[in-house]
Amino acid sequence: MPFIPHTEEDVAGMLAVIGAGSIDELFDEIPASLAIAGLPAMGAGLSEAQITRLMLDRAAADGRPLCFIGAGAYDHYIPAAVWELATRGEFYSAYTPYQAEASQGTLQLIYEFQSMMAGLTGLDVANASMYDGATAFAEACLMAVRANRKSRSRRVLTTRALSPVFRAVACGMLAGQGIELVELPLAAGRTDTGALAGLSGGDFAALAIQQPGFLGTLEAVDELTDWAHAQGMLVIGVCNPLLLALLEAPGSWGSAGADIACGEGQPLGIPLSSGGPYFGYLTCRQALVRQMPGRIVGRTLDVDGRPGFTLTLQAREQHIRRSRATSNICTNQGLMVTAATIFMSLLGAEGLRRVAAQCHANTRSLVQALTALPGVSLAFGPYCHEAVLRFDRPVAPLLAGLSAAGILGGHDLSADYPELGHALLVCATETRSADDIQAYARTLASLLAHRA
Amino acid sequence: MPFIPHTEEDVAGMLAVIGAGSIDELFDEIPASLAIAGLPAMGAGLSEAQITRLMLDRAAADGRPLCFIGAGAYDHYIPAAVWELATRGEFYSAYTPYQAEASQGTLQLIYEFQSMMAGLTGLDVANASMYDGATAFAEACLMAVRANRKSRSRRVLTTRALSPVFRAVACGMLAGQGIELVELPLAAGRTDTGALAGLSGGDFAALAIQQPGFLGTLEAVDELTDWAHAQGMLVIGVCNPLLLALLEAPGSWGSAGADIACGEGQPLGIPLSSGGPYFGYLTCRQALVRQMPGRIVGRTLDVDGRPGFTLTLQAREQHIRRSRATSNICTNQGLMVTAATIFMSLLGAEGLRRVAAQCHANTRSLVQALTALPGVSLAFGPYCHEAVLRFDRPVAPLLAGLSAAGILGGHDLSADYPELGHALLVCATETRSADDIQAYARTLASLLAHRA
Amino acid sequence: MLPEPVIFEHSRPGRRAPSHAPAAMADLAGLPAAALRRSPPPLPEVSELQVVRHYTRLSQLNFSIDTHFYPLGSCTMKYNPRAANRLAMLPGFLGRHPLGPEEHGQGFLACLYELQEMLKGVTGMTGVSLTPMAGAQGEYAGVAMIRAWHEARGDTARRVIIVPDAAHGTNPATATMCGYEVREIPTDARGDVDLEALRAAVGPDTAGIMLTNPSTLGVFERRIGELAAIVHGAGGLLYYDGANLNAILGRALPATMGFDVVHINLHKTFSTPHGGGGPGAGVVAANARLEPHLPVPIVGLRDGRYAWLTRQERPASIGRLSAFMGNAGILLRAYVYMRMLGAEGMRRVSGHATLNANYLMVRLRGAGFDLAFPQRRASHEFIVTLKGIARETGVTAMDFAKALLDRGFHAPTTYFPLLVPECLLIEPTETESREELDRFIDALVDIRDLARRNAAEVKEAPRTMPVRRLDDVRAAREPDLTWQGRPHPAAR
Amino acid sequence: MLPEPVIFEHSRPGRRAPSHAPAAMADLAGLPAAALRRSPPPLPEVSELQVVRHYTRLSQLNFSIDTHFYPLGSCTMKYNPRAANRLAMLPGFLGRHPLGPEEHGQGFLACLYELQEMLKGVTGMTGVSLTPMAGAQGEYAGVAMIRAWHEARGDTARRVIIVPDAAHGTNPATATMCGYEVREIPTDARGDVDLEALRAAVGPDTAGIMLTNPSTLGVFERRIGELAAIVHGAGGLLYYDGANLNAILGRALPATMGFDVVHINLHKTFSTPHGGGGPGAGVVAANARLEPHLPVPIVGLRDGRYAWLTRQERPASIGRLSAFMGNAGILLRAYVYMRMLGAEGMRRVSGHATLNANYLMVRLRGAGFDLAFPQRRASHEFIVTLKGIARETGVTAMDFAKALLDRGFHAPTTYFPLLVPECLLIEPTETESREELDRFIDALVDIRDLARRNAAEVKEAPRTMPVRRLDDVRAAREPDLTWQGRPHPAAR
Ligand SMILES: Cc1ncc(COP(=O)(O)O)c(C=O)c1O
Ligand SMILES: Cc1ncc(COP(=O)(O)O)c(C=O)c1O
């Protein structure tokens, strides 16, 4: 049988030691009424060669369209070393590093990861990952509500520039604990700072600001941060970590800096992979660390006084504090953190900055190429690395036409932002060449002409 | 610069230590007349992302045709674990294990490999690989000439069933040392044992027998071996090592067994990869080991009496014996041996046997399906896992038609075996399904019909 | 093994691995200067070789399935097939954007659809959602569905989730995340839930119970039918924590035991890798009652093609749990594994996992170790209690764990479940050989004998690891959580 | 690190890893019983996990570039880019049959064609063949071409190949393989070829000379022009052993030095992996004189498409050196590397390799080590001789090598070239950082100081490796070359 080492002799010998007549007999505590004979619907097992052929065919069937979608997941180049190292058996097949002495590789790596994420976000401490950006955002809100002892409010203020899926996931997770998300409106694609006055004095535990916003626009983060702090709120920065090589770190927003940062780690070396596994990151000021969910690694000393690494501050966690834990998270996205740490080491600050700048420049080229077409205009700016285009007609049929030509033209905003009209969110990462952009523009031009 | 860690400060500091003004100055012993300014024709370096896109496109451009060619290289399934392990940095980026204490991984693995190859071929000892099957064959001939002290002949007898490329490579390598290959003729695709009588008493150092022969047919190995031994020749068996799970080992041919075995190791877990890297294996009786070319690993003890592994019998090799070495080989095909050892461990004798049997059965199905078509017949048998088909018309245009339909129909024998007429060598490994075989037959049928 | 510095210690200002970024800095036109970062983030500046060497060396400091027997109870550390890794990482799968249209995803969706069907089969449930990203999120989904069901019926008084004292910490923590109160009930001396206490605990405030069966005590809850009747009778629902499904695969179905909803840790039973802490997948399956509340998206069929079903088609869903659709790459690995096993292979998983556990248990009992539940069959795991040895020699379960590391074995789970003192929860899994189990028994006996001869020596363990025993108290009291540019101030 | 048994020790009769073979044994109809094997080969019977664990553990016993500084002289152990590995192993490249038609290989052939062009550029030669599978086979090709050239001119009296005493062992061995006599000439005190001796050695029997420049002594042969004139003047040809090309990449061309034919070890200069002993690639390049004799196949253009040129197009070729076309996968890795470097990157390779070598050399001299050629620049490598220390303390080059292992460094090449007593041939390569070199210097100084204080302790090294010093004499006297079913009879 696949993966089972027992010979017939092994089985017979072991049963004899146990004093059982058969393997089935070992299940004699299962009441007969519950016992089943097997799972015939599962069919016959496939050999590795058979499943390989099946999967090769299926992967090939999906084609490799040219992708101009961003909207929270980005097609960046991932150096070969990243996954060749991350999938080494010693990383890939280890458990959570509970036995510290036998897990120094993973533990030191997480310590390095925490250091890098703290540095990128300009905050003091980081945890060892959340499931993804959306749940990291929800946990950041829960954390802020717990941490803001002054306000004790169960409302968190956010903006319409926040990712709609982050909002949806967080709403669900917060609702269980009776916490509400309130949304600031947009004006010209950016959070309407004019609306702040009306909310002053309103009781919120925190303000969450996404920079750049889901629509690619740059927010007035300094003004928003200072306003929120003046209201006694904590500030949560939601950021694409790659862009933090270019954009101001949340820890430096306004005069005091954000208190918590979180976001989707996928741009740091994680393949698109249909949406996962990715990882969420979460960093905060030192003072909030005991409200942090998830695992944290610390450096300490061994009995000989040599440095080593271990899971620490575990009293926050479910396996110790149980129903009073900061979160229920246990298994996180460890291997993605491994990849991201290697990715950041290879790229360095300068490499990340260049990638981010190239994404921005490519998106600018794309916007120029597409807005040169009749009926296509830029909705608003300034944008960074993604932009909203406005069309003179519905976007869906155009996207279908592009898809048929092997081009994924962007993310249709009509469901989430109906107020924007026929709007499309586009993105050209550093991996899209000038030729790719021309191919998009050419195909779109002919679609527009045909269906004019 | 790619792969160079030096900062500007490093370079300046190091030059200061050296007492040189620039890196260029370090080349001041190169006469000015020879110094060049650079290699402008090399162009600008590509980033990893750029070369990746180029290579993805080129690999994709070559398509993935359905392959029914064998002729010395076989499309077997390779378990994922094989190359995930073999490309681990510690195997991949190590040198030849000259420092034994720091290379026990590679050394123990080679010892295991030697054991497996000796077991498969039924002989006593193996070396750590030759470049490929063809050079292994040439080295086997050289070895036999050196080893056969009785005959001292500089002629080796072989048969027309030997791979034509093995013969071509060996002829070249033997000619330099004044050694000649003489060929026994075929009758109905097999070595004509009737021709032996005429050669009895002829002075040859060895007889080389390929089993199965290049044309897929099974040779009278027992009779040939006994005859050669009676003539004072050594016997060299040339075998596909995968098929040795099914066919009698050369060490057991005839009443005394072959003295040397060699062949192409590619079927043991090595990808087709356009022809290389593969590896040649070479095994022999204990008595001949000091005539063996190439590296050999032995088990010994360390100063504490614990077992360990080391390169041994190095007095045969070029780095010790220089112009009187058994061969000039130095770098061999180490990583391929690593993969093959893992492959053999995963498959085991039973797994290899099943793969070999399935290849035979699939080729039989293929022969049945194709010979059902008009103008196609089986040339001869019994065959093992490849077979020769005879056509009523030239094969090349048919192969071109098949290729255009994404099918590689086999190896055209007209150049190497003109005496066979319109003959095609076909092979269906265990990876070819019944559907694949039907696809071949269908396409061929329509080609035959169209061009009838 | 020489110690490996922190990656920042390899860094030098201006050092680069330049093939990984564009050759030049692009023009930042259009970006307002005020939004730009004033000083670069303090990331390491290292060469590609330094990165490769550093992380290769770090990896070698780990124990893992690929290097060591890892009998960590409740974690199902079995062999992770390399084929699953390779096939899930085919460029076609890795390159697919989550918002890519379904016509560019039929191959991928086919795998997920079939995975859903197989998971229905192994649980006996009628609906499955693949979206939860780990066990705890699967629990969250399950409890949120229970809540949605009560709320949909207007039954808003149910604010308590019952949890046995043996439960994994995620269970009570999840109940809290969902806004429930937790009521703990005890285990009886034979390892079963105390049904009298349960009867006393249920009532009109009971939303449901969270249970795993076999429990984390390594025994099968035999009166599960009666237990289910008590909870259902009180108007509550039953949630099955499927972390231990490896024990009953193809032997019994959570649905017929009376459970309404179940999560499965694919990273346990279905052998996707643990990755040093994740990612996993905690898919959730439900019976007809709860199926409408399953989280979205779910893969369905529309006009004969695979399609994502979202809130539109599933208005009663508890909604999304992740930005996209969950840990797709992990789901593909589980799919490959399940297809390779087939019906027979799956049943052998539980059979041989149970064989290994019972063999180990019987032999350890024979060697004089105390079992927590000596009169019971082991499921796929079982508990040894070292209370007696600890009292006799002062050598604790923790000491045993560290001494095992020196002997080339990862330690079993220690001090969990909390109710068994000085416990080792031992789960060998089906992929270990009898010889490996025998060596493990020898090691435990060896440590026990050494404890009696020379307890201090056991307490010195580990001695062969990259570090010796670490000071956890210092770690928590003086948190050193990020690199501040210098070695540990107190290091020798 | 616990010792790892031989794979056969994990074997049990009937154990299987069955997902790797067809589920059942196919029918053998048509195979004569007499041809079948009577008893199965004695291969191990192990599970997939056992295989993965065993070979993962074995791998960890190795030093390698990916784990350690590896300054092995004459071997150019530089970083092997992981991108080259990934791209050469794309399924499209791996799956291509060597006899597949050219129309299904244009992408692959394009890479090889461009590689040929680039190799012409770095050597200054007019023709290239990629087929030799390692350096020694490249040498074989080169010498066979020299022979073919003489023979084509009817000049059959030339039966001697001249080789300096510093040459690598493959040079004289190759000459013998090609049927030549070897005539060795000495090196002068400054590390150059003794030109007087050369003048005396050449004559009408001279077929050619085999040379590497810089030589294996780590110095550039300055009078190469004069040397070439002597050999050419006598009617001989010059063969360039390109194993040390890393030293002059983009700085000088073998062709303008006067060489007629050159091989290049792509596994050295162009950073394809050494794989624990191979495979490499020993491509050969020739000037117009020898180009017609290059081995086949060669990639050419035919009707605007890439095509294989064989004997038909190249009738004067020395023929085939391998069954197919050589180590294609290695060639692809070198292609990727060269494209990533580009013109500037290639020149920096030699620049920084030479910088590292000279820095190390100057600092070691400063620390009191004796250099073999103190008055010379180092090329990309240089020689330290420990004769003085050995005489003083009894600690030999071998002892230094073993003591380096304990300090986390692979040893340099020892006892080669043969003419320098107690030598270390040290080649740091360009991919190592200054810090790494500094640590290496510290280690050598530390060992030297220890040798003076306590020579016996150095002779105890290594102490931290999986085994201690091995008994090579026993290995050769009592060869134990294959597993005979039992542990080493004399093992403790
Ligand atoms: C019994 C049990 N339940 C739940 C969980 C939580 O699963 P996860 O770690 O995937 O969140 C675990 C994990 O260890 C477990 O053992
Ligand atoms: C100077 C020199 N020449 C030739 C060779 C032989 O090359 P290969 O090992 O690739 O056959 C080597 C390899 O070490 C070498 O250093």
Short mmCIF file of C-alpha atoms in Angstrom, two decimals, chain B residues 1-7 10 46-49 56 77-81 84 88 90, chain C residues 12-16 18-21 47-48 50 56 59-60 79 82-83 85-86 91:
data_model
loop_
_atom_site.label_atom_id
_atom_site.label_comp_id
_atom_site.label_asym_id
_atom_site.label_seq_id
_atom_site.Cartn_x
_atom_site.Cartn_y
_atom_site.Cartn_z
CA MET B 1 26.84 42.17 -10.11
CA PRO B 2 25.17 38.81 -10.10
CA PHE B 3 26.59 36.39 -7.55
CA ILE B 4 29.42 38.65 -6.36
CA PRO B 5 29.13 39.76 -2.75
CA HIS B 6 31.71 42.54 -2.71
CA THR B 7 30.65 46.02 -1.76
CA ASP B 10 35.18 45.67 0.37
CA LEU B 46 19.63 39.37 -18.01
CA SER B 47 17.83 39.39 -14.71
CA GLU B 48 16.55 36.09 -13.41
CA ALA B 49 13.03 37.13 -14.37
CA LEU B 56 9.84 29.11 -20.35
CA TYR B 77 8.18 7.60 -15.01
CA ILE B 78 10.50 9.15 -12.42
CA PRO B 79 9.07 9.47 -8.89
CA ALA B 80 9.03 13.03 -7.60
CA ALA B 81 11.19 12.12 -4.62
CA GLU B 84 13.68 16.56 -5.07
CA ARG B 88 19.37 19.12 -2.51
CA GLU B 90 24.41 19.16 -0.29
CA ARG C 12 27.00 44.74 4.58
CA PRO C 13 25.82 48.12 3.34
CA GLY C 14 25.62 48.10 -0.41
CA ARG C 15 25.81 44.35 -0.86
CA ARG C 16 23.32 43.08 -3.46
CA PRO C 18 21.05 42.05 -8.20
CA SER C 19 19.67 39.42 -10.56
CA HIS C 20 16.46 39.46 -8.58
CA ALA C 21 15.38 43.01 -9.26
CA SER C 47 24.49 37.92 -1.69
CA GLU C 48 22.54 35.06 -3.22
CA GLN C 50 24.90 33.92 1.49
CA THR C 56 20.33 25.67 3.97
CA SER C 59 17.15 24.02 7.69
CA GLN C 60 19.66 21.47 8.90
CA TYR C 79 5.12 11.08 5.50
CA ARG C 82 6.85 14.44 -2.57
CA ALA C 83 4.60 13.85 -5.57
CA ASN C 85 4.38 18.82 -3.58
CA ARG C 86 5.58 18.59 -7.14
CA PRO C 91 3.64 26.27 -13.07
#
